[in-house]
Coordinates of C-alpha atoms in Angstrom, one line a residue:
I245 CA 102.3 113.4 83.0
T246 CA 102.0 112.3 79.4
I247 CA 99.3 113.9 77.3
Y248 CA 97.9 111.8 74.5
N249 CA 96.0 114.1 72.3
N250 CA 94.7 112.5 69.1
N251 CA 92.8 115.7 68.2
K252 CA 96.0 117.8 68.1
G253 CA 94.5 120.9 69.8
T254 CA 94.0 122.2 73.3
V255 CA 94.0 120.2 76.6
T256 CA 93.7 121.2 80.2
A257 CA 96.8 120.7 82.3
P258 CA 96.0 119.1 85.7
E259 CA 96.8 120.7 89.1
I260 CA 100.4 120.2 90.1
N261 CA 101.0 118.0 93.2
T262 CA 102.4 119.6 96.3
Y263 CA 105.6 118.5 98.1
T264 CA 106.7 119.8 101.6
G265 CA 109.4 122.5 101.2
W266 CA 108.7 123.0 97.5
T267 CA 106.5 125.5 95.6
A268 CA 104.9 124.2 92.5
K269 CA 105.7 126.6 89.6
Y270 CA 104.5 125.2 86.2
W271 CA 104.5 122.3 83.7
T272 CA 107.3 122.0 81.2
T273 CA 108.6 119.6 78.6
D274 CA 112.2 120.5 79.4
T275 CA 113.9 117.9 81.5
T276 CA 117.1 119.8 82.3
A277 CA 117.9 120.9 85.9
D278 CA 117.7 124.6 85.0
A279 CA 114.6 124.3 82.8
S280 CA 113.0 127.7 82.3
Q281 CA 110.6 126.9 79.5
T282 CA 107.1 127.4 80.9
V283 CA 104.6 125.3 79.1
A284 CA 101.5 125.3 81.2
N285 CA 100.3 126.5 84.6
E286 CA 97.2 124.6 85.7
G287 CA 95.3 125.7 82.7
T288 CA 95.2 125.1 79.0
V289 CA 98.0 123.8 76.8
S290 CA 97.4 124.9 73.2
N291 CA 98.8 123.8 69.8
I292 CA 99.5 120.2 70.8
T293 CA 100.8 118.6 67.6
A294 CA 102.0 115.3 69.1
N295 CA 101.9 113.2 72.3
A296 CA 104.1 114.9 74.9
T297 CA 105.4 114.3 78.4
Y298 CA 105.2 117.2 80.9
Y299 CA 107.1 117.6 84.1
A300 CA 106.0 119.6 87.1
R301 CA 108.5 122.3 87.9
Y302 CA 109.2 123.0 91.6
E303 CA 111.2 125.7 93.4
K304 CA 112.7 126.0 96.8
E305 CA 113.7 129.4 98.1
I306 CA 115.6 130.1 101.3
T307 CA 117.1 133.1 103.1
V308 CA 120.4 133.2 104.9
S309 CA 120.7 136.0 107.5
F310 CA 123.7 137.0 109.5
D311 CA 124.4 137.9 113.1
L312 CA 127.6 139.8 114.0
N313 CA 127.8 138.0 117.3
G314 CA 129.2 141.0 119.3
G315 CA 131.1 142.5 116.3
S316 CA 130.7 146.0 115.2
G317 CA 130.1 147.3 111.7
E318 CA 127.4 146.7 109.1
T319 CA 125.5 143.4 109.3
P320 CA 125.6 141.8 105.8
T321 CA 122.3 141.9 103.9
P322 CA 120.4 138.6 104.0
I323 CA 121.0 136.5 100.9
K324 CA 118.2 134.7 99.1
G325 CA 118.9 131.4 97.3
K326 CA 116.7 129.2 95.2
V327 CA 116.9 126.1 93.2
Q328 CA 114.4 124.6 90.8
V329 CA 113.8 120.9 89.9
N330 CA 111.5 118.9 87.8
S331 CA 109.0 116.4 89.4
N332 CA 111.3 113.5 88.8
D333 CA 114.0 115.1 91.0
V334 CA 111.8 116.7 93.8
S335 CA 112.4 113.8 96.2
K336 CA 116.2 114.1 95.9
T337 CA 118.1 116.3 98.3
K338 CA 118.7 119.5 96.3
D339 CA 119.2 122.7 98.2
P340 CA 120.3 126.2 97.2
T341 CA 124.0 127.1 97.5
I342 CA 124.9 130.5 98.9
T343 CA 128.2 132.4 98.7
M344 CA 129.0 134.0 102.0
P345 CA 129.4 137.8 102.0
T346 CA 132.7 139.7 102.3
V347 CA 133.0 140.8 106.0
T348 CA 134.0 144.2 107.1
T349 CA 133.0 143.8 110.7
T350 CA 135.5 143.9 113.6
K351 CA 135.6 143.0 117.3
T352 CA 138.3 144.4 119.5
G353 CA 140.8 141.7 120.6
Y354 CA 139.4 139.1 118.1
T355 CA 139.9 138.0 114.5
F356 CA 136.9 137.1 112.3
D357 CA 137.0 133.4 111.5
G358 CA 134.0 132.9 109.2
W359 CA 130.3 132.1 109.9
E360 CA 128.8 129.3 111.8
T361 CA 125.5 127.8 112.8
S362 CA 124.1 128.7 116.2
D363 CA 125.3 125.4 117.6
G364 CA 128.7 125.7 116.1
A365 CA 128.3 122.4 114.2
N366 CA 128.9 123.9 110.7
H367 CA 131.5 126.5 109.7
Y368 CA 131.6 128.6 106.5
E369 CA 134.6 130.6 105.4
D370 CA 134.4 134.3 104.5
E371 CA 133.4 134.4 100.8
G372 CA 133.0 130.5 100.9
T373 CA 129.9 128.7 100.0
G374 CA 127.3 126.7 101.9
T375 CA 124.2 124.7 101.0
F376 CA 121.0 125.2 103.0
G377 CA 117.7 123.4 103.0
A378 CA 115.8 126.0 105.1
N379 CA 116.0 129.6 106.3
I380 CA 118.9 130.1 108.7
T381 CA 120.8 132.8 110.6
L382 CA 124.5 132.3 110.7
K383 CA 126.6 134.0 113.4
A384 CA 130.1 135.4 113.1
K385 CA 132.7 133.2 114.6
W386 CA 135.5 135.1 116.5
T387 CA 138.9 133.7 117.5
I388 CA 140.5 135.5 120.4
N389 CA 143.8 137.2 119.6
E390 CA 146.9 135.9 121.4
Y391 CA 149.8 138.1 122.1
E392 CA 153.4 137.4 123.1
L393 CA 154.7 139.5 126.0
T394 CA 158.3 139.8 127.0
V395 CA 158.8 140.2 130.8
N396 CA 162.1 141.5 131.9
P397 CA 162.3 141.6 135.7
N398 CA 165.2 144.1 135.4
G399 CA 167.0 143.0 138.5
G400 CA 164.0 141.6 140.2
T401 CA 162.2 138.3 139.8
Y402 CA 159.2 137.1 137.8
K403 CA 157.8 133.7 138.6
N404 CA 160.8 132.9 140.7
S405 CA 163.3 133.8 137.9
T406 CA 165.6 136.7 137.2
S407 CA 165.7 135.9 133.5
T408 CA 163.7 137.6 130.7
T409 CA 160.6 135.4 130.0
K410 CA 158.2 135.3 127.1
E411 CA 154.6 134.8 127.9
K412 CA 151.6 134.1 125.6
Q413 CA 148.5 136.0 126.7
N414 CA 145.0 136.2 125.3
Y415 CA 143.5 139.6 124.6
N416 CA 141.4 139.6 127.7

């Protein structure tokens, strides 16, 4: 909004529009992406000395939770992320970026391979980053350990052979 105030005094700030997924915070004259200068909050704006353009400030906050998916150990604490934008950017896709936690969980016979969405469509590395538009629970992704076994039939046969054979075998 632009306030034209020829009397150079106090005006009433209008109610901030609502947008799905965003929380209206305050009015500001700061146009930067990380504006923190609060000017007005649906109330009065005092000491107007010139015409001024105000931008509504919006915030999106999400929570990323974690599921060990059969692993043992301490489940990482949910992480909150937020991003703020001005009214001129609220229609653009801008979502909070989260840094994945360091993992100390284990699962016998498996190696931790990061975090993934419940459908497995998106994968996030341990201590990597991800951008999320809504609350989400990520599950631990586990890769089964593979071992190499040496089989020596010691005078007998194994798979119709008397030779020593190397076999790859999954944990279970």
